[in-house]
């Protein structure tokens, strides 16, 4: 069954300086073996559009191209529109806004040649110490999260792209990051009904696909297999009990959670497909995975299961072809203006009252998002927006006594970071700065609840949910709204 490689969706990553050129060998190999699509990470929007057109022109088979766009197409692609994190949208609790966020994301994705959006996150934010969900979730309340998941899917469909609810049956209770290890959720079956509520809503809303979690749930599968490799969870729970008939995608197969559960190389690919997954996302070695699948056909991988997966992918392609994108534009000024207005509404004053922007100030950046295989995003939008508002901003490593000080603390949710809270290093840096400038304003680019981990002497705290450029701009504009020449 030479077509079996169509279940594979390798990753292509932009690299500053070379764009996607360094991926040419991977692209050639993937197209040679006949993969079903790709997942894209990063890049200039115009270059992404050029890449997707080139991939489709060169491929012998129709391709589906996806991307993680939980925070809008601008989350990955420079020049497209960024959106606030899901938690920030849920805090507004305006379903029309969430619906429009899904529509805008889909519309821009299709304009760039991306027809499958790996969103929304349907995990509940049940564990504040969870190192990988947090602000990606629409919150802890199952009814509210379900309503926003539904609205986002409706918007995505209206914008002309495929949607994907993740990470089934729920990543919200974990204390570990499945990028780095295999988390185990010890909750009883009746407790997990709470976690399933947003997924049930997604299925009722007609979500196109569901992505599995690399998480073990002994109450659902006593073998200890992660959901991605568990027929009890995929076939028994998702298919039979919840009645989902769309495509099932794995989370990335390069993550340690599935490697620990299923083995290196093609072993996990075979087990995932046999367990009921249809799309194998981000195989580290696509050719090796394809060979392993071929070798397993008729044995560990029944022919009927492989044929069902290929049929599911064909239905996804057909569905994408019948969805008509609204236009071929991205990064429109009016879309950014709307996103920025929403972002400003999500800001939360957690303590005191942030300073009114003076003529001159010091800016101390405490970046708690460093580490891991991929660097955090740029931190230049915050100072740039302060300067464009008329303030003279001096970026400092140490505050100057007597000068107004803003401390920017970046504390977002990131893969491989390994924690949800602030590091002792970051807390100490803030405390040391406050010794010199006790009236400083702390702008927390993370979940508002992390303000509880800041030193008690941080008397003025503005929370901005995340560190993307949009939220930096929104926070700076909030400070500038009290601009004074005194």
XYZ file of C-alpha atoms in Angstrom:
486
model
C 0.000 0.000 0.000
C 2.280 2.756 -1.301
C -0.306 5.387 -0.370
C 0.287 4.714 3.319
C 2.746 7.637 3.487
C -0.228 9.960 3.075
C -0.907 9.582 6.796
C 2.393 11.393 7.512
C 2.533 15.171 7.992
C 6.172 16.257 8.504
C 7.148 19.630 9.954
C 8.806 22.471 8.063
C 10.379 25.225 10.151
C 11.420 28.700 9.093
C 14.961 29.717 9.992
C 15.927 33.370 10.032
C 18.611 33.938 7.439
C 17.677 31.011 5.215
C 13.886 30.976 5.319
C 12.643 27.522 4.317
C 15.634 26.830 2.036
C 17.312 24.597 4.640
C 14.260 22.316 4.498
C 14.654 21.517 0.803
C 16.088 18.036 1.345
C 13.273 17.194 3.774
C 10.713 18.536 1.317
C 12.113 16.482 -1.564
C 12.121 13.314 0.518
C 8.607 13.922 1.851
C 7.193 14.546 -1.612
C 9.042 11.512 -2.986
C 7.439 9.148 -0.478
C 4.031 10.792 -0.972
C 3.150 12.391 2.362
C -0.375 13.717 2.875
C 0.658 17.158 4.040
C 2.868 19.293 6.252
C 2.742 21.324 9.442
C 4.428 24.721 9.181
C 6.223 26.683 11.884
C 7.210 30.320 11.507
C 8.128 32.512 8.601
C 7.290 35.694 6.786
C 3.707 35.524 5.575
C 4.576 36.173 1.932
C 7.245 33.446 2.029
C 4.746 31.031 3.587
C 2.309 31.732 0.775
C 5.069 31.065 -1.753
C 6.042 27.832 0.014
C 2.509 26.426 0.174
C 1.964 27.165 -3.515
C 5.283 25.510 -4.389
C 4.551 22.418 -2.291
C 1.212 21.886 -3.978
C 2.690 22.419 -7.427
C 5.411 19.826 -6.812
C 3.346 17.163 -5.027
C 1.993 14.141 -6.909
C -0.924 13.955 -4.475
C -3.183 16.696 -3.079
C -1.780 18.122 0.141
C -3.297 19.341 3.379
C -1.183 21.986 5.081
C -1.698 22.808 8.734
C -0.303 25.030 11.463
C -0.692 25.709 15.182
C -2.627 28.984 15.084
C -4.242 29.104 18.521
C -3.508 32.846 18.775
C -4.261 33.743 15.169
C -2.263 33.274 11.990
C 0.196 35.828 13.337
C 1.191 33.370 16.058
C 3.347 31.649 13.455
C 3.555 33.908 10.420
C 4.982 37.433 10.564
C 2.740 39.891 8.811
C -0.494 38.055 9.670
C -2.777 39.081 12.540
C -2.044 38.022 16.098
C -4.838 37.417 18.596
C -4.915 37.259 22.401
C -4.587 33.853 24.097
C -7.734 31.788 24.551
C -7.778 32.465 28.288
C -7.881 36.203 27.632
C -10.779 35.804 25.205
C -12.656 33.637 27.696
C -12.165 36.281 30.381
C -14.203 38.672 28.222
C -16.799 35.912 27.794
C -18.098 37.392 24.550
C -18.855 34.532 22.162
C -19.081 36.899 19.204
C -15.457 37.907 19.794
C -14.337 34.282 20.027
C -16.303 33.423 16.896
C -14.703 36.310 15.025
C -11.275 35.214 16.273
C -11.841 31.788 14.721
C -13.081 33.327 11.489
C -10.149 35.736 11.199
C -7.657 32.969 11.932
C -9.155 30.724 9.259
C -9.456 33.480 6.678
C -5.815 34.482 6.990
C -4.657 30.856 7.138
C -6.353 30.090 3.828
C -4.931 33.247 2.289
C -1.479 31.854 3.123
C -2.252 28.409 1.738
C -2.846 26.775 5.131
C -6.146 24.899 5.133
C -6.001 23.101 8.504
C -5.798 25.017 11.775
C -4.688 22.959 14.778
C -7.058 24.747 17.163
C -9.015 25.286 19.320
C -7.534 23.987 22.542
C -10.381 22.159 24.289
C -8.346 21.337 27.405
C -9.641 22.757 30.672
C -7.350 24.880 32.827
C -7.896 22.670 35.851
C -4.387 22.646 37.310
C -2.640 26.007 37.821
C 0.721 24.224 37.996
C 0.186 22.693 34.545
C 3.269 23.681 32.532
C 1.745 23.457 29.052
C -1.972 24.422 29.076
C -2.591 27.571 31.118
C -3.512 30.536 28.900
C -3.984 28.237 25.890
C -7.247 27.081 27.465
C -10.616 28.831 27.526
C -10.588 28.334 31.280
C -11.549 25.912 34.032
C -15.325 26.123 33.778
C -16.487 23.300 31.478
C -19.660 25.049 30.317
C -17.899 28.308 29.484
C -15.012 26.536 27.784
C -17.440 24.401 25.776
C -19.304 27.505 24.606
C -16.096 29.214 23.467
C -14.775 26.074 21.781
C -18.059 25.892 19.872
C -17.925 29.560 18.885
C -14.322 29.277 17.713
C -15.107 26.234 15.557
C -18.103 28.004 14.041
C -15.916 30.974 13.200
C -13.182 28.795 11.733
C -15.708 27.108 9.477
C -17.079 30.480 8.350
C -13.531 31.572 7.541
C -13.026 28.550 5.315
C -10.516 26.386 7.189
C -10.540 22.990 8.875
C -10.503 22.940 12.679
C -8.976 20.523 15.190
C -9.941 20.255 18.885
C -7.023 19.265 21.121
C -5.669 17.442 23.169
C -8.113 14.553 23.704
C -9.234 13.457 26.253
C -7.789 16.492 28.032
C -4.344 17.784 28.985
C -5.600 20.136 31.677
C -4.852 18.034 34.769
C -1.223 17.238 34.013
C 1.712 18.368 36.101
C 4.173 17.491 33.352
C 4.799 18.711 29.819
C 4.280 15.959 27.240
C 6.978 17.564 25.077
C 9.495 16.433 27.685
C 7.952 13.344 29.360
C 4.871 11.142 29.530
C 2.376 12.677 31.969
C -0.024 10.409 33.855
C -3.452 11.610 34.987
C -4.669 9.604 37.969
C -8.237 10.975 37.984
C -11.134 8.525 38.148
C -13.411 7.972 35.163
C -16.285 10.026 36.616
C -13.926 12.964 37.236
C -12.809 12.923 33.617
C -16.370 13.644 32.480
C -15.594 17.266 33.308
C -12.604 17.230 30.961
C -14.676 15.754 28.156
C -17.312 18.526 28.126
C -15.507 20.833 25.658
C -14.732 17.884 23.372
C -18.360 16.818 23.377
C -19.256 20.391 22.434
C -16.647 20.397 19.666
C -18.104 17.212 18.215
C -21.623 18.652 18.331
C -20.275 21.760 16.579
C -18.937 19.628 13.730
C -15.219 19.941 14.416
C -13.252 18.463 11.513
C -10.589 16.684 13.555
C -9.537 15.828 17.085
C -5.912 15.713 18.222
C -4.854 13.203 20.857
C -2.808 13.867 23.981
C 0.476 12.139 24.710
C -0.884 11.551 28.206
C -1.705 8.311 30.034
C -5.097 7.895 31.728
C -5.146 4.623 33.698
C -8.871 5.044 34.416
C -9.523 4.971 30.644
C -6.803 2.520 29.649
C -5.222 0.444 32.439
C -2.303 -0.469 30.162
C -0.809 2.961 30.792
C -0.519 3.760 27.092
C -0.784 7.442 26.192
C -4.056 8.394 24.509
C -2.288 8.642 21.160
C -1.496 4.935 21.300
C -4.680 3.726 23.000
C -7.480 2.072 21.052
C -9.525 2.074 24.275
C -9.406 5.884 24.301
C -9.559 6.581 20.551
C -11.911 3.861 19.392
C -13.726 3.051 22.610
C -14.204 6.537 24.041
C -13.839 9.036 21.193
C -15.413 7.015 18.397
C -17.911 4.693 20.075
C -18.989 6.611 23.167
C -18.691 10.228 22.009
C -19.698 9.444 18.428
C -16.910 11.286 16.627
C -16.632 10.355 12.959
C -14.057 12.880 11.753
C -10.294 12.547 11.471
C -8.065 11.816 14.459
C -4.602 13.353 14.491
C -1.707 12.616 16.777
C 0.072 15.414 18.557
C 3.663 15.764 17.331
C 5.444 12.405 17.206
C 8.777 13.992 18.135
C 7.514 14.638 21.667
C 8.916 12.630 24.538
C 5.463 11.723 25.837
C 4.752 9.472 22.861
C 8.339 8.278 22.501
C 8.285 7.050 26.114
C 4.962 5.343 25.472
C 5.580 3.985 22.002
C 9.271 3.814 21.245
C 11.680 5.563 18.901
C 11.494 5.754 15.119
C 8.549 4.161 13.370
C 7.332 2.084 16.316
C 5.134 4.853 17.708
C 3.821 5.637 14.207
C 2.664 2.060 13.749
C 1.065 1.893 17.180
C -0.684 5.260 16.762
C -2.184 4.319 13.404
C -3.222 0.896 14.652
C -4.830 2.447 17.727
C -7.095 4.623 15.601
C -5.212 7.776 14.653
C -5.543 8.805 11.010
C -2.906 11.546 10.751
C 0.618 11.139 12.107
C 1.862 14.632 12.812
C 5.510 15.685 12.873
C 7.338 12.357 12.465
C 11.025 12.987 13.128
C 12.076 10.754 10.197
C 9.241 10.542 7.650
C 10.915 7.992 5.380
C 11.672 5.669 8.297
C 8.104 6.028 9.555
C 6.735 5.229 6.087
C 8.926 2.147 5.865
C 7.807 0.986 9.318
C 4.166 1.399 8.341
C 4.708 -0.580 5.130
C 6.418 -3.378 7.029
C 3.612 -3.518 9.614
C 0.764 -3.738 7.089
C -1.183 -6.942 7.487
C 0.425 -7.572 10.871
C 0.597 -5.005 13.669
C -1.211 -2.619 11.316
C -4.342 -4.217 9.812
C -5.088 -3.268 6.213
C -8.600 -2.171 7.186
C -7.229 0.293 9.742
C -4.796 1.788 7.197
C -7.553 2.098 4.607
C -9.830 3.816 7.138
C -7.102 6.356 7.921
C -6.542 7.121 4.237
C -10.290 7.515 3.760
C -10.435 9.972 6.668
C -7.669 12.057 5.104
C -9.449 11.993 1.750
C -12.590 13.309 3.441
C -10.589 16.090 5.046
C -9.174 17.096 1.664
C -12.629 17.034 0.126
C -13.973 19.121 2.982
C -11.191 21.691 2.580
C -11.864 21.889 -1.154
C -15.538 22.643 -0.578
C -14.810 25.458 1.886
C -14.478 28.781 0.103
C -12.137 31.310 1.748
C -13.524 34.840 1.908
C -10.494 36.612 0.424
C -6.782 36.252 -0.209
C -5.590 38.912 2.230
C -3.717 38.767 5.486
C -2.496 41.388 7.919
C -5.167 43.956 7.114
C -4.975 47.152 9.176
C -8.612 46.852 10.186
C -8.094 43.308 11.446
C -5.102 44.336 13.544
C -7.037 47.296 14.910
C -9.850 44.988 15.983
C -7.448 42.471 17.535
C -5.662 45.272 19.398
C -8.923 46.664 20.738
C -9.836 43.201 22.023
C -6.365 42.747 23.515
C -6.648 46.047 25.394
C -9.987 44.964 26.837
C -8.419 41.757 28.188
C -5.739 43.546 30.250
C -6.159 43.201 34.008
C -4.948 45.565 36.713
C -4.133 43.050 39.438
C -2.654 45.416 42.022
C -2.605 49.146 42.568
C -2.666 51.455 39.583
C -0.087 51.309 36.764
C 1.859 54.494 36.238
C 0.757 57.195 33.870
C 3.378 57.269 31.158
C 5.920 60.003 31.969
C 8.264 61.836 29.638
C 11.101 59.454 30.515
C 11.383 56.089 32.219
C 13.607 53.076 32.664
C 12.494 49.686 31.334
C 13.851 46.545 32.954
C 13.032 43.292 31.172
C 12.886 40.043 33.135
C 12.498 37.271 30.553
C 11.346 34.065 32.225
C 10.649 32.320 28.901
C 14.230 31.512 27.966
C 15.372 27.924 27.481
C 14.081 25.049 25.392
C 14.915 24.302 21.762
C 13.192 27.381 20.329
C 13.790 30.992 21.390
C 10.936 33.182 22.616
C 9.500 35.843 20.358
C 10.813 39.399 20.051
C 10.446 41.740 23.010
C 10.722 44.977 21.027
C 7.047 45.884 20.545
C 6.569 46.984 24.161
C 9.371 49.571 24.257
C 8.677 50.626 20.671
C 5.035 51.380 21.453
C 5.998 53.270 24.608
C 8.387 55.384 22.554
C 5.839 55.998 19.824
C 3.539 57.295 22.562
C 6.026 60.026 23.357
C 8.104 58.593 26.191
C 11.882 58.447 26.298
C 12.566 54.822 27.226
C 15.922 53.672 28.506
C 16.300 49.901 28.592
C 18.392 49.018 31.621
C 19.878 46.029 33.394
C 19.603 47.823 36.754
C 17.137 50.563 37.728
C 18.272 54.113 38.468
C 17.177 55.587 41.810
C 14.653 58.347 41.401
C 13.611 57.504 37.831
C 10.216 55.984 36.950
C 10.586 52.260 36.319
C 8.554 49.692 34.415
C 9.471 46.038 34.935
C 8.359 43.815 32.054
C 8.092 40.182 33.187
C 7.620 37.617 30.402
C 6.100 34.410 31.799
C 4.160 32.641 29.066
C 3.286 28.974 28.568
C 5.982 27.316 26.437
C 6.891 23.786 25.423
C 9.882 22.294 27.241
C 9.819 25.117 29.804
C 8.752 22.601 32.429
C 6.779 24.908 34.728
C 3.828 27.251 34.784
C 5.016 29.645 37.469
C 7.787 32.176 37.838
C 11.342 31.018 38.416
C 13.174 31.966 41.594
C 15.589 33.901 39.368
C 12.770 36.000 37.914
C 11.191 36.690 41.311
C 14.573 37.715 42.724
C 15.208 40.040 39.775
C 11.880 41.781 40.353
C 12.501 42.012 44.108
C 15.951 43.511 43.588
C 14.573 46.124 41.188
C 11.826 47.060 43.621
C 14.417 47.705 46.323
C 15.692 50.564 44.157
C 12.327 51.664 42.702
C 9.561 50.596 45.134
C 6.855 52.418 43.162
C 7.669 50.592 39.902
C 4.935 49.193 37.702
C 5.241 45.488 36.862
C 3.747 44.472 33.528
C 3.226 40.723 33.680
C 3.129 39.120 30.237
C 1.538 35.944 31.538
C -1.586 34.657 33.268
C -2.908 37.166 35.841
C -2.806 34.511 38.566
C 0.997 34.553 38.379
C 0.867 37.948 40.062
C 0.494 36.014 43.324
C 4.080 34.798 42.827
C 5.495 38.309 42.484
C 7.003 39.942 45.573
C 4.389 41.478 47.869
C 6.119 44.847 47.473
C 5.131 44.894 43.799
C 2.258 47.283 44.479
C 1.344 48.082 40.850
C 0.797 45.104 38.530
C -0.780 45.020 35.077
C -1.347 41.526 33.617
C -1.299 41.011 29.853
C -1.826 37.210 29.525
C 1.033 36.530 27.051
C 4.188 37.919 25.539
C 3.286 38.123 21.851
C 3.736 41.435 20.047
C 0.001 42.158 20.171
C -0.124 41.939 23.952
C 3.058 44.013 24.268
C 1.474 46.716 22.131
C -1.781 46.558 24.094
C 0.016 46.884 27.454
C 2.064 49.835 26.258
C -1.057 51.552 24.988
C -2.701 50.980 28.363
C 0.154 52.801 30.082
C 0.086 55.532 27.437
C -3.633 56.052 28.002
C -2.668 57.888 31.211
C 0.032 59.903 29.474
C 1.094 62.944 31.460
C 3.572 65.768 30.836
C 3.895 66.562 34.512
